[in-house]
mmCIF file of C-alpha atoms in Angstrom:
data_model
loop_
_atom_site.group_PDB
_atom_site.id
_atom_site.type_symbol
_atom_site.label_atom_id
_atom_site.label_comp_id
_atom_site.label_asym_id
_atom_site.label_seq_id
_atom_site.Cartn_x
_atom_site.Cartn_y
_atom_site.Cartn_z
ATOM 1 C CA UNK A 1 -18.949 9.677 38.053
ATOM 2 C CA UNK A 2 -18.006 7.926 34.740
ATOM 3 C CA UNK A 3 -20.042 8.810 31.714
ATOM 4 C CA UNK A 4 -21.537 5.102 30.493
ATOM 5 C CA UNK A 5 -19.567 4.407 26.839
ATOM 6 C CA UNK A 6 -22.056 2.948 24.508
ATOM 7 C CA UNK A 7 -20.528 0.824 21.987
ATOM 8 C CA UNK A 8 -21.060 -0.590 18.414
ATOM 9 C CA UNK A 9 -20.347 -3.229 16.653
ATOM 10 C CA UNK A 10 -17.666 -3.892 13.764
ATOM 11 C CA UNK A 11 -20.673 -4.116 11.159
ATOM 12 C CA UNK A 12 -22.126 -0.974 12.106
ATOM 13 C CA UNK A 13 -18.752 0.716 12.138
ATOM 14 C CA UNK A 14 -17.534 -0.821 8.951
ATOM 15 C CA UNK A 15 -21.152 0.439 7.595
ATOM 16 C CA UNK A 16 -20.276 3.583 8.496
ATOM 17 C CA UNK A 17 -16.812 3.412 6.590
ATOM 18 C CA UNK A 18 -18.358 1.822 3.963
ATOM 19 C CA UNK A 19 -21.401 4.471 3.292
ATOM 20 C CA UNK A 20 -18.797 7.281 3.795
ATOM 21 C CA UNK A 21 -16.270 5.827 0.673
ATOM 22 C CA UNK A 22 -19.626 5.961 -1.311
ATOM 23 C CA UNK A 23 -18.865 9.884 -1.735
ATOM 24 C CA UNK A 24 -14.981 9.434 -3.214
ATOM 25 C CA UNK A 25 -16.893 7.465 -5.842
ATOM 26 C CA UNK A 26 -19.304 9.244 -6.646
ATOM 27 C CA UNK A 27 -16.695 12.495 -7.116
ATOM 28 C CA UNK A 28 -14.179 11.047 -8.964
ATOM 29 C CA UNK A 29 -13.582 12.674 -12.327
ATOM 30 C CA UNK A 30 -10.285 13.044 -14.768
ATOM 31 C CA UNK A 31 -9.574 16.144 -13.112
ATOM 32 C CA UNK A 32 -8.899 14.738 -9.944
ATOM 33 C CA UNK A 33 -7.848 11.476 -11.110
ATOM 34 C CA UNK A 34 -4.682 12.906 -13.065
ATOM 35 C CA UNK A 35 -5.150 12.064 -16.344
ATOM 36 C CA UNK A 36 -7.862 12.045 -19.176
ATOM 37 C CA UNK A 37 -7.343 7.439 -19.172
ATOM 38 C CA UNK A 38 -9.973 6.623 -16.442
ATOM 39 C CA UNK A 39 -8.942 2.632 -17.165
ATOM 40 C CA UNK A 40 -5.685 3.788 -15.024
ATOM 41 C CA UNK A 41 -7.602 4.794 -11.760
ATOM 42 C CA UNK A 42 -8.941 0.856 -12.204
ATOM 43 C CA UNK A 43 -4.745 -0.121 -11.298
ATOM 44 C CA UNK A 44 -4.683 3.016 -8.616
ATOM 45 C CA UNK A 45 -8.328 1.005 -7.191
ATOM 46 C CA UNK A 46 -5.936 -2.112 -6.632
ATOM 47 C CA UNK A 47 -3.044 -0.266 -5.199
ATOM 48 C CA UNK A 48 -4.828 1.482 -3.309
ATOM 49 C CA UNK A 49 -6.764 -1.561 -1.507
ATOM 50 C CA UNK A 50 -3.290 -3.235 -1.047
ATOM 51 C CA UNK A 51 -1.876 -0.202 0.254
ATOM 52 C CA UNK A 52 -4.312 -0.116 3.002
ATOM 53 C CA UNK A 53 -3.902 -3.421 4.561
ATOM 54 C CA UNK A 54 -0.117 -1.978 4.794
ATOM 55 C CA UNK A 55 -0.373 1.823 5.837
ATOM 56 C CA UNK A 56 -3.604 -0.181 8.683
ATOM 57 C CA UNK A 57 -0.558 -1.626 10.516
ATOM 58 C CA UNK A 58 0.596 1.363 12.954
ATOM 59 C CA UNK A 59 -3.007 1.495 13.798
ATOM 60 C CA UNK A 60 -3.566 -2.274 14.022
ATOM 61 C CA UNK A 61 -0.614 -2.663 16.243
ATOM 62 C CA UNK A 62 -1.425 0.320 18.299
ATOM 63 C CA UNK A 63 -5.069 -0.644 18.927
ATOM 64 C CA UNK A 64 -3.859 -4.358 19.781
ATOM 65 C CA UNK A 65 -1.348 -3.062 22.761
ATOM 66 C CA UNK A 66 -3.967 -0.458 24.292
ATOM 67 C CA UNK A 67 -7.483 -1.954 22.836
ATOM 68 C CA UNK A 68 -9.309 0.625 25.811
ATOM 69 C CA UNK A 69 -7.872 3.286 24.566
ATOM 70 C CA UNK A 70 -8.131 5.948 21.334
ATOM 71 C CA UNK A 71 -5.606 7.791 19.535
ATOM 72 C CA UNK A 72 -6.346 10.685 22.109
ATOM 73 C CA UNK A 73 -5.587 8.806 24.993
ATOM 74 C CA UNK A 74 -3.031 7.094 24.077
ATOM 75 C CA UNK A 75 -1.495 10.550 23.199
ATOM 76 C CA UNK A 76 -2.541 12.104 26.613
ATOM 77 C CA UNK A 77 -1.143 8.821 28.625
ATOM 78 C CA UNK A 78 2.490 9.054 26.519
ATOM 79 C CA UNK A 79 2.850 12.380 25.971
ATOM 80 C CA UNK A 80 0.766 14.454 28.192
ATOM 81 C CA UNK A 81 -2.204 16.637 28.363
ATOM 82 C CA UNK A 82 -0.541 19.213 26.113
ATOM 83 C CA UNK A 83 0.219 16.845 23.426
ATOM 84 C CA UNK A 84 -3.355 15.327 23.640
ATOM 85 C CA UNK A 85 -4.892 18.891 23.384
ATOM 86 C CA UNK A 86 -2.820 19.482 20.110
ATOM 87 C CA UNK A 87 -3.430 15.646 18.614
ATOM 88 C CA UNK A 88 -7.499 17.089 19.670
ATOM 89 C CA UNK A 89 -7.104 20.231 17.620
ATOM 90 C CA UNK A 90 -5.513 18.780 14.929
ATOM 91 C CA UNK A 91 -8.176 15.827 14.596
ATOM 92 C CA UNK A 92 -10.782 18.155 15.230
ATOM 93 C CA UNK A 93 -9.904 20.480 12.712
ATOM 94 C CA UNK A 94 -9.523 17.555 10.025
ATOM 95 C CA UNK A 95 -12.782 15.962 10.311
ATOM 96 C CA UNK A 96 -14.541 19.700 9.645
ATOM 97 C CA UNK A 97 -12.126 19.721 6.816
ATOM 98 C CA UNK A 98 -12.720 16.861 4.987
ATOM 99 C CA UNK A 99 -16.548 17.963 5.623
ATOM 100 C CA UNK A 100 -15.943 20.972 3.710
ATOM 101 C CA UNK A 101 -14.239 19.280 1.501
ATOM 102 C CA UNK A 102 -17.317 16.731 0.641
ATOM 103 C CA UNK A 103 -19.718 19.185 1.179
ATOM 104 C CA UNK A 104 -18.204 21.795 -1.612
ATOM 105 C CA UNK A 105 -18.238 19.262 -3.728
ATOM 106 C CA UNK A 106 -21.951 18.509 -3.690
ATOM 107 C CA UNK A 107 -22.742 22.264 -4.235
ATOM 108 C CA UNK A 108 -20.719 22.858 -7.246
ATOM 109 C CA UNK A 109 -22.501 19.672 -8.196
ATOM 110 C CA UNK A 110 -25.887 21.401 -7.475
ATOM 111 C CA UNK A 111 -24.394 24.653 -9.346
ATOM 112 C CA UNK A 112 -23.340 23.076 -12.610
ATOM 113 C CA UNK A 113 -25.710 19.976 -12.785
ATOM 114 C CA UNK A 114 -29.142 20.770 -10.779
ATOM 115 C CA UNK A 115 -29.420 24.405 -11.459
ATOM 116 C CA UNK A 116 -31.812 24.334 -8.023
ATOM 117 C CA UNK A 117 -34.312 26.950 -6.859
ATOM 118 C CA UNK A 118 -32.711 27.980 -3.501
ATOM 119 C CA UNK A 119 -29.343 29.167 -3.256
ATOM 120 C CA UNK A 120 -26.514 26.716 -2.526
ATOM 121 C CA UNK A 121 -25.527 28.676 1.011
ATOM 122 C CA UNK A 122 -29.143 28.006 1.601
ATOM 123 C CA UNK A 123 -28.596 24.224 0.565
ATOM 124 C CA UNK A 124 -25.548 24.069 2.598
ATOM 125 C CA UNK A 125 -27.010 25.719 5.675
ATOM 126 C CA UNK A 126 -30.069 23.239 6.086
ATOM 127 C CA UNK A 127 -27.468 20.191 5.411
ATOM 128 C CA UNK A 128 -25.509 21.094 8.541
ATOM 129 C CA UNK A 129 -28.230 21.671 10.227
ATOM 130 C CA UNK A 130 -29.328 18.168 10.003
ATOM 131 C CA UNK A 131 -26.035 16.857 10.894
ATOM 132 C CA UNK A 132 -25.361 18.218 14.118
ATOM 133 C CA UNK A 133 -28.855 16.978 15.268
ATOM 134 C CA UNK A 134 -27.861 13.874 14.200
ATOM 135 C CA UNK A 135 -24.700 14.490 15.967
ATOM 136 C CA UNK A 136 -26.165 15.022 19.447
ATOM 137 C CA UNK A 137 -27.765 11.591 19.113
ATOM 138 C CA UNK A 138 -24.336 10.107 19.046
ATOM 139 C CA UNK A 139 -22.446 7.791 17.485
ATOM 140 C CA UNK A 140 -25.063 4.271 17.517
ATOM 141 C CA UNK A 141 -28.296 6.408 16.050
ATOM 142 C CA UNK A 142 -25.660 7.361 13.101
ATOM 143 C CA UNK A 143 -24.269 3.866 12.950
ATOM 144 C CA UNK A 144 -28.002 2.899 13.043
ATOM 145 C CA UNK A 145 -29.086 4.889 10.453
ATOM 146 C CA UNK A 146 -25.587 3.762 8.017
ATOM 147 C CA UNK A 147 -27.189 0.459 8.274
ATOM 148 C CA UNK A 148 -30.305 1.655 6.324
ATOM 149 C CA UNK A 149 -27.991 4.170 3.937
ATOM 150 C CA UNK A 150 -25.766 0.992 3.208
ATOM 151 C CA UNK A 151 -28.428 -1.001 1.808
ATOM 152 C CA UNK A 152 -29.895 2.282 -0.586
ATOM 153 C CA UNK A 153 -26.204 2.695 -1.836
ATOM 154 C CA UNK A 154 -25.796 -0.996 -2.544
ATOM 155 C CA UNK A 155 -28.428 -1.637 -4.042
ATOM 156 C CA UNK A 156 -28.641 2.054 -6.041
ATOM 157 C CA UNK A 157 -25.036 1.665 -7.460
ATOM 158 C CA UNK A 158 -25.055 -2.436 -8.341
ATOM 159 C CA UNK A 159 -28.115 -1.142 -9.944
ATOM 160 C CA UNK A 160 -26.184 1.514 -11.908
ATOM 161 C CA UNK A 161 -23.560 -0.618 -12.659
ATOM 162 C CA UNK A 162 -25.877 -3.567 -14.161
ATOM 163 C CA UNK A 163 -27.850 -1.453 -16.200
ATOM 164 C CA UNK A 164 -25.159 0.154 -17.357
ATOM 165 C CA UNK A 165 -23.668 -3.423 -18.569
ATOM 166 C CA UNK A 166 -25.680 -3.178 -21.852
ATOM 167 C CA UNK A 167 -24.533 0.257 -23.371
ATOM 168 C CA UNK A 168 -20.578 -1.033 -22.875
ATOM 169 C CA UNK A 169 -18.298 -0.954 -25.969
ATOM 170 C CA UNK A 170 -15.299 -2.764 -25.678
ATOM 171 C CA UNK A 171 -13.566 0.182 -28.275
ATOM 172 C CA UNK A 172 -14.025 2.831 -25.233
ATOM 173 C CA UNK A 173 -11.689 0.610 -23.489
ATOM 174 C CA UNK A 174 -8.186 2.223 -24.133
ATOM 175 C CA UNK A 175 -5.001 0.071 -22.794
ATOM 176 C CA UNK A 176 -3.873 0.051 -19.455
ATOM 177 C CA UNK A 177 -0.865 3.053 -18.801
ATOM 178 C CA UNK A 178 -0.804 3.783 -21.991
ATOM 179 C CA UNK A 179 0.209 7.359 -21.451
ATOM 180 C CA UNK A 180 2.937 6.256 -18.793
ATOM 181 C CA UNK A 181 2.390 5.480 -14.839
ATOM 182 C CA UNK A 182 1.726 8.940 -13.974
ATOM 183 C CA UNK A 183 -1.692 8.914 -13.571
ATOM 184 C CA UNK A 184 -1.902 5.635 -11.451
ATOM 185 C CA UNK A 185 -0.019 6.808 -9.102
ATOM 186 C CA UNK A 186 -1.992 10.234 -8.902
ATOM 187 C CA UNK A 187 -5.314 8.179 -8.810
ATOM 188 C CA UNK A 188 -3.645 5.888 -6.026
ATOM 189 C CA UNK A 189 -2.722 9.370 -4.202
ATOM 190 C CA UNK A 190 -6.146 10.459 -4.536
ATOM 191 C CA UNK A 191 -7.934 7.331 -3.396
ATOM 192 C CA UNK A 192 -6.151 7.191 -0.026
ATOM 193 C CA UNK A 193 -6.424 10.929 0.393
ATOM 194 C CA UNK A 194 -10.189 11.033 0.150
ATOM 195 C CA UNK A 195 -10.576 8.415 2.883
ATOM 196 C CA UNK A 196 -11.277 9.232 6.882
ATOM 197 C CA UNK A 197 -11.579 5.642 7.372
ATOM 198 C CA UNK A 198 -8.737 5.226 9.333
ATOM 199 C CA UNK A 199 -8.717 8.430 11.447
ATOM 200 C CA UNK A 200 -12.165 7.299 12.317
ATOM 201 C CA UNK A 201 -11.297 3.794 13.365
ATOM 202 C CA UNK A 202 -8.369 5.406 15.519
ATOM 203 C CA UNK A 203 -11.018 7.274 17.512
ATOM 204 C CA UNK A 204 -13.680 4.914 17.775
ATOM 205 C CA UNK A 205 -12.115 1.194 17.565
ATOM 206 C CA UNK A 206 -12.184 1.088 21.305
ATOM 207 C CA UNK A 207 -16.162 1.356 21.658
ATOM 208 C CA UNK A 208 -16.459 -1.402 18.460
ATOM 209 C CA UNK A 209 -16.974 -4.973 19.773
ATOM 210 C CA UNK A 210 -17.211 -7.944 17.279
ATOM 211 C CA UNK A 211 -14.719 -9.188 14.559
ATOM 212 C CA UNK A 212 -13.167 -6.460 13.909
ATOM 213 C CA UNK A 213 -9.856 -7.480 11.780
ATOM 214 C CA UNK A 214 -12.567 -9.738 9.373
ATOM 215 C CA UNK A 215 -15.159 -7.079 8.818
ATOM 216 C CA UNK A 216 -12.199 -4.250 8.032
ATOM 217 C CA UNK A 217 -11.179 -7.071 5.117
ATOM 218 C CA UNK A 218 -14.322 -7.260 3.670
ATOM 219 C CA UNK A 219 -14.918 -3.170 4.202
ATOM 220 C CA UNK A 220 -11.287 -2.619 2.439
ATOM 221 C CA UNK A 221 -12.140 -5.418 -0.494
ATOM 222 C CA UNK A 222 -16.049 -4.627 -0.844
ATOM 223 C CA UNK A 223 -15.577 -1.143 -1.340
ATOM 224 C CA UNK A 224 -12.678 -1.067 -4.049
ATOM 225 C CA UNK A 225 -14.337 -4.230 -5.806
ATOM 226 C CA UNK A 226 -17.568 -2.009 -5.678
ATOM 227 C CA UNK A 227 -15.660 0.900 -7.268
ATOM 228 C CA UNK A 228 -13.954 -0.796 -10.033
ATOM 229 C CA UNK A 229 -16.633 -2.270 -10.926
ATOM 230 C CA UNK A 230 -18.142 1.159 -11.189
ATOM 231 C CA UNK A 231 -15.268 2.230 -13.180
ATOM 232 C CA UNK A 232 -14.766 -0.459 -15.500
ATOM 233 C CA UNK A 233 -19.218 0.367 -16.479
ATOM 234 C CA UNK A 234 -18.630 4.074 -17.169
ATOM 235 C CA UNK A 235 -15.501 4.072 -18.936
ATOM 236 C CA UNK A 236 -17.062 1.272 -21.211
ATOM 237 C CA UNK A 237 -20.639 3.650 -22.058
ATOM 238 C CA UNK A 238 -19.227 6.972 -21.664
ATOM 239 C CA UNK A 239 -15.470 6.252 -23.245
ATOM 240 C CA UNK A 240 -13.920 9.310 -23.909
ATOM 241 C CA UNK A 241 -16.986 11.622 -23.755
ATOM 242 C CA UNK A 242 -16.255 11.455 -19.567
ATOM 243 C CA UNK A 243 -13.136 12.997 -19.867
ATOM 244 C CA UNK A 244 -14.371 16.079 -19.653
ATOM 245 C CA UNK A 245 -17.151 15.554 -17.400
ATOM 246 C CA UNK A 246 -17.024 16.984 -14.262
ATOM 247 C CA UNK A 247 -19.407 14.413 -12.458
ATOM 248 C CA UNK A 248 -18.348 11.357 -15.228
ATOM 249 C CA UNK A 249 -20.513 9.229 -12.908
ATOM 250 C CA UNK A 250 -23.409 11.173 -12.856
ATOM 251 C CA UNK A 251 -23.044 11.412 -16.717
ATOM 252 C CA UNK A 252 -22.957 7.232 -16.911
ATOM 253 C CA UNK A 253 -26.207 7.150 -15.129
ATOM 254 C CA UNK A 254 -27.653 9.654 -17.164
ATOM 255 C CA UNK A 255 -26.737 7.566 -20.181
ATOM 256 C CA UNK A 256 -28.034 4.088 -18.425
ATOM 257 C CA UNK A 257 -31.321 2.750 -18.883
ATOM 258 C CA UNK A 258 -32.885 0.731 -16.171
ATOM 259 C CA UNK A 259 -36.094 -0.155 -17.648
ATOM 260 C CA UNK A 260 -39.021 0.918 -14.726
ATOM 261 C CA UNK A 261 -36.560 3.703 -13.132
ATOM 262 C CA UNK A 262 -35.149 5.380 -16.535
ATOM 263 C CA UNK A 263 -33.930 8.033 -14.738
ATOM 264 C CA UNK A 264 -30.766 6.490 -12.722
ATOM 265 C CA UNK A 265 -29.559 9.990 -12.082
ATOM 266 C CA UNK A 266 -32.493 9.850 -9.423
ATOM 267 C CA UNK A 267 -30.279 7.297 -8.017
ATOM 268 C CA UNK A 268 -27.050 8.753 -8.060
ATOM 269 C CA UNK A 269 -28.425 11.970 -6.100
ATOM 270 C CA UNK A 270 -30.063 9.700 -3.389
ATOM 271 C CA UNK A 271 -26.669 8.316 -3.019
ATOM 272 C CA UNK A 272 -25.082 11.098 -2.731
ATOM 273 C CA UNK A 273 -27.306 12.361 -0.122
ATOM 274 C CA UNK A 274 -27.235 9.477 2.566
ATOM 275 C CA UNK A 275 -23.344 9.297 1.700
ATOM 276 C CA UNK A 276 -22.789 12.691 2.623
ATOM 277 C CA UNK A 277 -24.872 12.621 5.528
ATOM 278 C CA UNK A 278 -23.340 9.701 6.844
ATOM 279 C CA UNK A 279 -19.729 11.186 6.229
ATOM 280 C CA UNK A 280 -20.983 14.635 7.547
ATOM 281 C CA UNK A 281 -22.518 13.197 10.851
ATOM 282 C CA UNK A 282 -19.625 10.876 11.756
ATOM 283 C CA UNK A 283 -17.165 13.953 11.541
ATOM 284 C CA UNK A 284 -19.421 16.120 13.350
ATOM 285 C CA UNK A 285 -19.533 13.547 16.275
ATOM 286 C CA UNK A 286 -15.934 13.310 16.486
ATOM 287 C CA UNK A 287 -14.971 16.622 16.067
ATOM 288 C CA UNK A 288 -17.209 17.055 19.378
ATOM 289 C CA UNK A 289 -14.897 13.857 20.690
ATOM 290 C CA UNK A 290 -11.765 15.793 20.230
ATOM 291 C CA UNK A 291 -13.423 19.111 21.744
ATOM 292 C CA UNK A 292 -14.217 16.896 24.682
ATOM 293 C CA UNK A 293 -10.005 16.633 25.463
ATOM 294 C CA UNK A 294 -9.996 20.496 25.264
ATOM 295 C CA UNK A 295 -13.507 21.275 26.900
ATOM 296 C CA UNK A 296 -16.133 20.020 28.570
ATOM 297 C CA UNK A 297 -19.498 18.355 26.750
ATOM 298 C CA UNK A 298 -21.466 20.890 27.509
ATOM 299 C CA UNK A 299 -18.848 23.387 25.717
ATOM 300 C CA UNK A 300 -18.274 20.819 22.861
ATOM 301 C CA UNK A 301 -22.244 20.478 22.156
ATOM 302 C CA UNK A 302 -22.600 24.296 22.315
ATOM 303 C CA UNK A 303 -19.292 24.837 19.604
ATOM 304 C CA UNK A 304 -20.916 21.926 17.219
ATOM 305 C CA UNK A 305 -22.954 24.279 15.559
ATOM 306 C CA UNK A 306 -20.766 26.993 15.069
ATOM 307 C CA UNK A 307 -17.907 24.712 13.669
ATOM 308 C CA UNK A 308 -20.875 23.276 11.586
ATOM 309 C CA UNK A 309 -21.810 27.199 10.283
ATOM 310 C CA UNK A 310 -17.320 27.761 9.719
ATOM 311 C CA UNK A 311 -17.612 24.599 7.534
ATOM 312 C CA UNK A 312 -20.738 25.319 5.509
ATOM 313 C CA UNK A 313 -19.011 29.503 4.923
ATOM 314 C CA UNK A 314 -15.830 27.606 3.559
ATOM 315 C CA UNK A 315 -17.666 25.208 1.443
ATOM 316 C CA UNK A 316 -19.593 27.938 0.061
ATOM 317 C CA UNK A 317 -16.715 30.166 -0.465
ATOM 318 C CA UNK A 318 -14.755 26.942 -2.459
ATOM 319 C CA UNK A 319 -17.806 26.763 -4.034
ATOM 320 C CA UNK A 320 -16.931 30.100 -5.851
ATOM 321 C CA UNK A 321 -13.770 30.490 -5.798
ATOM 322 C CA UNK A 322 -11.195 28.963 -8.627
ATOM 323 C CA UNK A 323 -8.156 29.790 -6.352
ATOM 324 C CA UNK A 324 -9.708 28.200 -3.078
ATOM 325 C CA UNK A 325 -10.709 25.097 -5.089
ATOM 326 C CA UNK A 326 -6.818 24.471 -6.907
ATOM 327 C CA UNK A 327 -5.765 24.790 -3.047
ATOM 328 C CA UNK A 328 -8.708 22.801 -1.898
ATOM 329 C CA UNK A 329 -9.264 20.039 -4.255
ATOM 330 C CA UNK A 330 -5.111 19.770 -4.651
ATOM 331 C CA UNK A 331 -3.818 16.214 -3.877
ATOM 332 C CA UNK A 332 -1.027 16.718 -2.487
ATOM 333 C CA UNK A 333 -1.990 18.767 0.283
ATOM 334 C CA UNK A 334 -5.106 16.190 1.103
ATOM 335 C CA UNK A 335 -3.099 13.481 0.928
ATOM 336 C CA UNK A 336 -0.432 15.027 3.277
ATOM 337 C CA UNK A 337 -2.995 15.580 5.887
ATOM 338 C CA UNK A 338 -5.071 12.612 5.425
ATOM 339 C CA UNK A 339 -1.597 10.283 5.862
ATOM 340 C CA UNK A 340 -0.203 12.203 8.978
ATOM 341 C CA UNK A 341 -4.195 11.830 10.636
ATOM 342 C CA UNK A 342 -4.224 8.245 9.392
ATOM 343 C CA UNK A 343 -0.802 6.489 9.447
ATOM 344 C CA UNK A 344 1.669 9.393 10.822
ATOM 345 C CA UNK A 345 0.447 9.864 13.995
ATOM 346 C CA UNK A 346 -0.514 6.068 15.334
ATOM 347 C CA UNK A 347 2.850 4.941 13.844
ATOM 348 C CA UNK A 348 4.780 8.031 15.661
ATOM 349 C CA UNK A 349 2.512 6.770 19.183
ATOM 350 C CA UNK A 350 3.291 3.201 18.439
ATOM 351 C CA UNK A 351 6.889 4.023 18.487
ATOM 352 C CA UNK A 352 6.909 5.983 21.897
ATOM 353 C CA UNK A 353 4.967 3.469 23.458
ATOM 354 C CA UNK A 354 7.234 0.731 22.277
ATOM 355 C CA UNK A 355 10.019 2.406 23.739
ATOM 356 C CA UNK A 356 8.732 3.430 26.957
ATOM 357 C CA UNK A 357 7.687 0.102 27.364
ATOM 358 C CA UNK A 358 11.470 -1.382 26.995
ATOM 359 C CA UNK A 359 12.640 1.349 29.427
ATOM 360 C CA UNK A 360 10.141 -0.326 31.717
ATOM 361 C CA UNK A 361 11.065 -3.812 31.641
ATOM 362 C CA UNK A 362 14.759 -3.414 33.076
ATOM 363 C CA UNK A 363 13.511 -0.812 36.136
ATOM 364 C CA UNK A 364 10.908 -3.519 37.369
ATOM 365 C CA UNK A 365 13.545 -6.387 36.600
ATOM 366 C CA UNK A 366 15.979 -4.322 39.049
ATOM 367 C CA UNK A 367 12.970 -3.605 41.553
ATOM 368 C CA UNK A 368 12.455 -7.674 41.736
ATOM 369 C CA UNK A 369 16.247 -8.363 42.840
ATOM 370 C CA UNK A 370 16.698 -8.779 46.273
ATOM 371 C CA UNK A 371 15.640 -10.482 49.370
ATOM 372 C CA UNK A 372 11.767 -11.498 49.160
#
């Protein structure tokens, strides 16, 4: 008997994608960004969103010839079970990853910034905690609950951004590439290696109903608008004082006043939080989606939690470790992955499909010859 597929729509997916880009902004510093000219990373902002509707097109294409199925079954129908096991691992593997990845962040964030009472392996166990029990609920209690996150970070970073409006100074504003094109395309590199979005989408566009090309438009304009607009606030009330900030966002709110809430930092963290819970929760679901090609449910709900335990030891030991975080927080590695997961794979599918397709055509064109 067939398990019943629940199913989403595009606006609960695409607030899902949207609440999960809400981390890369909030972790973007010079250090990452390649170069101490944050005005740059405004240019790698617009490459970046006219990047995406490009590298989108395997996918698009892809979706549009086999809408029922996901990247993993598209795998296991042209290449077999074995190669759907591996895409499983691989994707699998990814998503826990990138949660690392996030959730390392947020403790040396904790470490440097909050100084808090409990330890951060303490802070890191109760987070994934949370997240797989918001896992087992599946996929439309977490798109649910992104609809609520969405509005907080909306309406917590326009709020940033306006009050930050008042502090600018046009002299923090240094000119565009002025120390060469190096660091545009490093912040362009970055910006698309941060991003799940479209791994995501390539596992759970089949259960999304709705307008699906229109709401990924507005997801992939929204966001980057949102984050320039972020960008171009900071830069102009922090100016070169952020260069050697390790949160330069954080620092901007500090600086901010917003007249009844004069503490926007408050705001940053909350963002932060439903962000990475979001992000966290999505990848924990699909990681258990992948398991499901390798196991069965009852195998994949039982391994959640100690995949969740693997990624809160590694994000702990990043936390610590220098060497672990040049590897870690490295772009070229990220963005390696993160392209192969996102663009690599669906194109490489695509491809096969395409071809088995025209070796198709002529064998049923010879099996219609002959007398009726």
């Amino acid at each position: 008997m067939m398990q019943k597929q629940y199913r989403i729509s595009a606006g609960q997916l695409f607030s899902i994608l949207f609440v999960n880009r809400s981390v890369i902004m909030l972790t973007h510093n010079t250090l990452l960004g390649g170069g101490e000219n944050m005005v740059d990373n405004i240019l790698s902002a617009l490459l970046a969103l006219v990047l995406n509707f490009v590298l989108i097109l395997p996918l698009y294409f892809l979706h549009r010839r086999n809408p029922q199925e996901n990247v993993l079954e598209t795998g296991e129908r042209l290449v077999g079970k074995p190669g759907a096991i591996l895409l499983a691992v691989f994707y699998g593997l990814y998503f826990m990853a990138i949660d690392s990845y996030y959730l390392s962040f947020f403790q040396i964030f904790l470490n440097n910034i909050m100084e808090p009472l409990m330890p951060v392996w303490l802070v890191a166990l109760a987070f994934v905690a949370v997240v797989c029990y918001a896992a087992y609920l599946g996929i439309e209690a977490i798109a649910r609950t992104a609809g609520f996150a969405l509005a907080i970070i909306l309406i917590g970073m326009v709020w940033i951004g306006v009050a930050l409006l008042p502090k600018i100074q046009w002299i923090n504003y240094d000119p565009f590439l002025y120390n060469g094109p190096k660091q545009l395309f490093t912040g362009t590199a970055l910006f698309l290696a941060r991003s799940t979005g479209f791994s995501t989408m390539a596992l759970l566009l089949p259960r999304v109903s709705g307008k699906k090309k229109l709401k990924f438009c507005i997801w992939n304009t929204g966001i980057y608008c949102l984050m320039i607009f972020l960008l171009l606030g900071m830069v102009g009330v922090g100016g070169s004082y952020l260069k050697n900030q390790l949160f330069p966002v954080y620092t901007a709110a500090s600086l901010a006043d917003a007249g009844v809430l004069e503490r926007l930092d408050v705001v940053f963290i909350t963002i932060w939080v439903a962000g990475l819970f979001i992000q966290m929760s999505t990848d924990a679901y699909l990681f258990m989606t992948c398991l499901r090609k390798v196991a069965n449910k009852k195998t994949s709900r039982i391994a959640l939690p100690v995949a969740s335990l693997l990624v809160a030891a590694l994000a702990v030991a990043v936390t610590y470790s220098l060497p672990l975080q040049k590897v870690f927080y490295g772009v070229p590695l990220l963005f390696t992955i993160t392209i192969t997961a996102a663009v690599g794979i669906p194109l490489v599918l695509l491809i096969v499909d395409l071809i088995r397709k025209k070796k198709r055509v002529p064998e049923k064109t010879q099996k219609g010859e002959g007398p009726a």
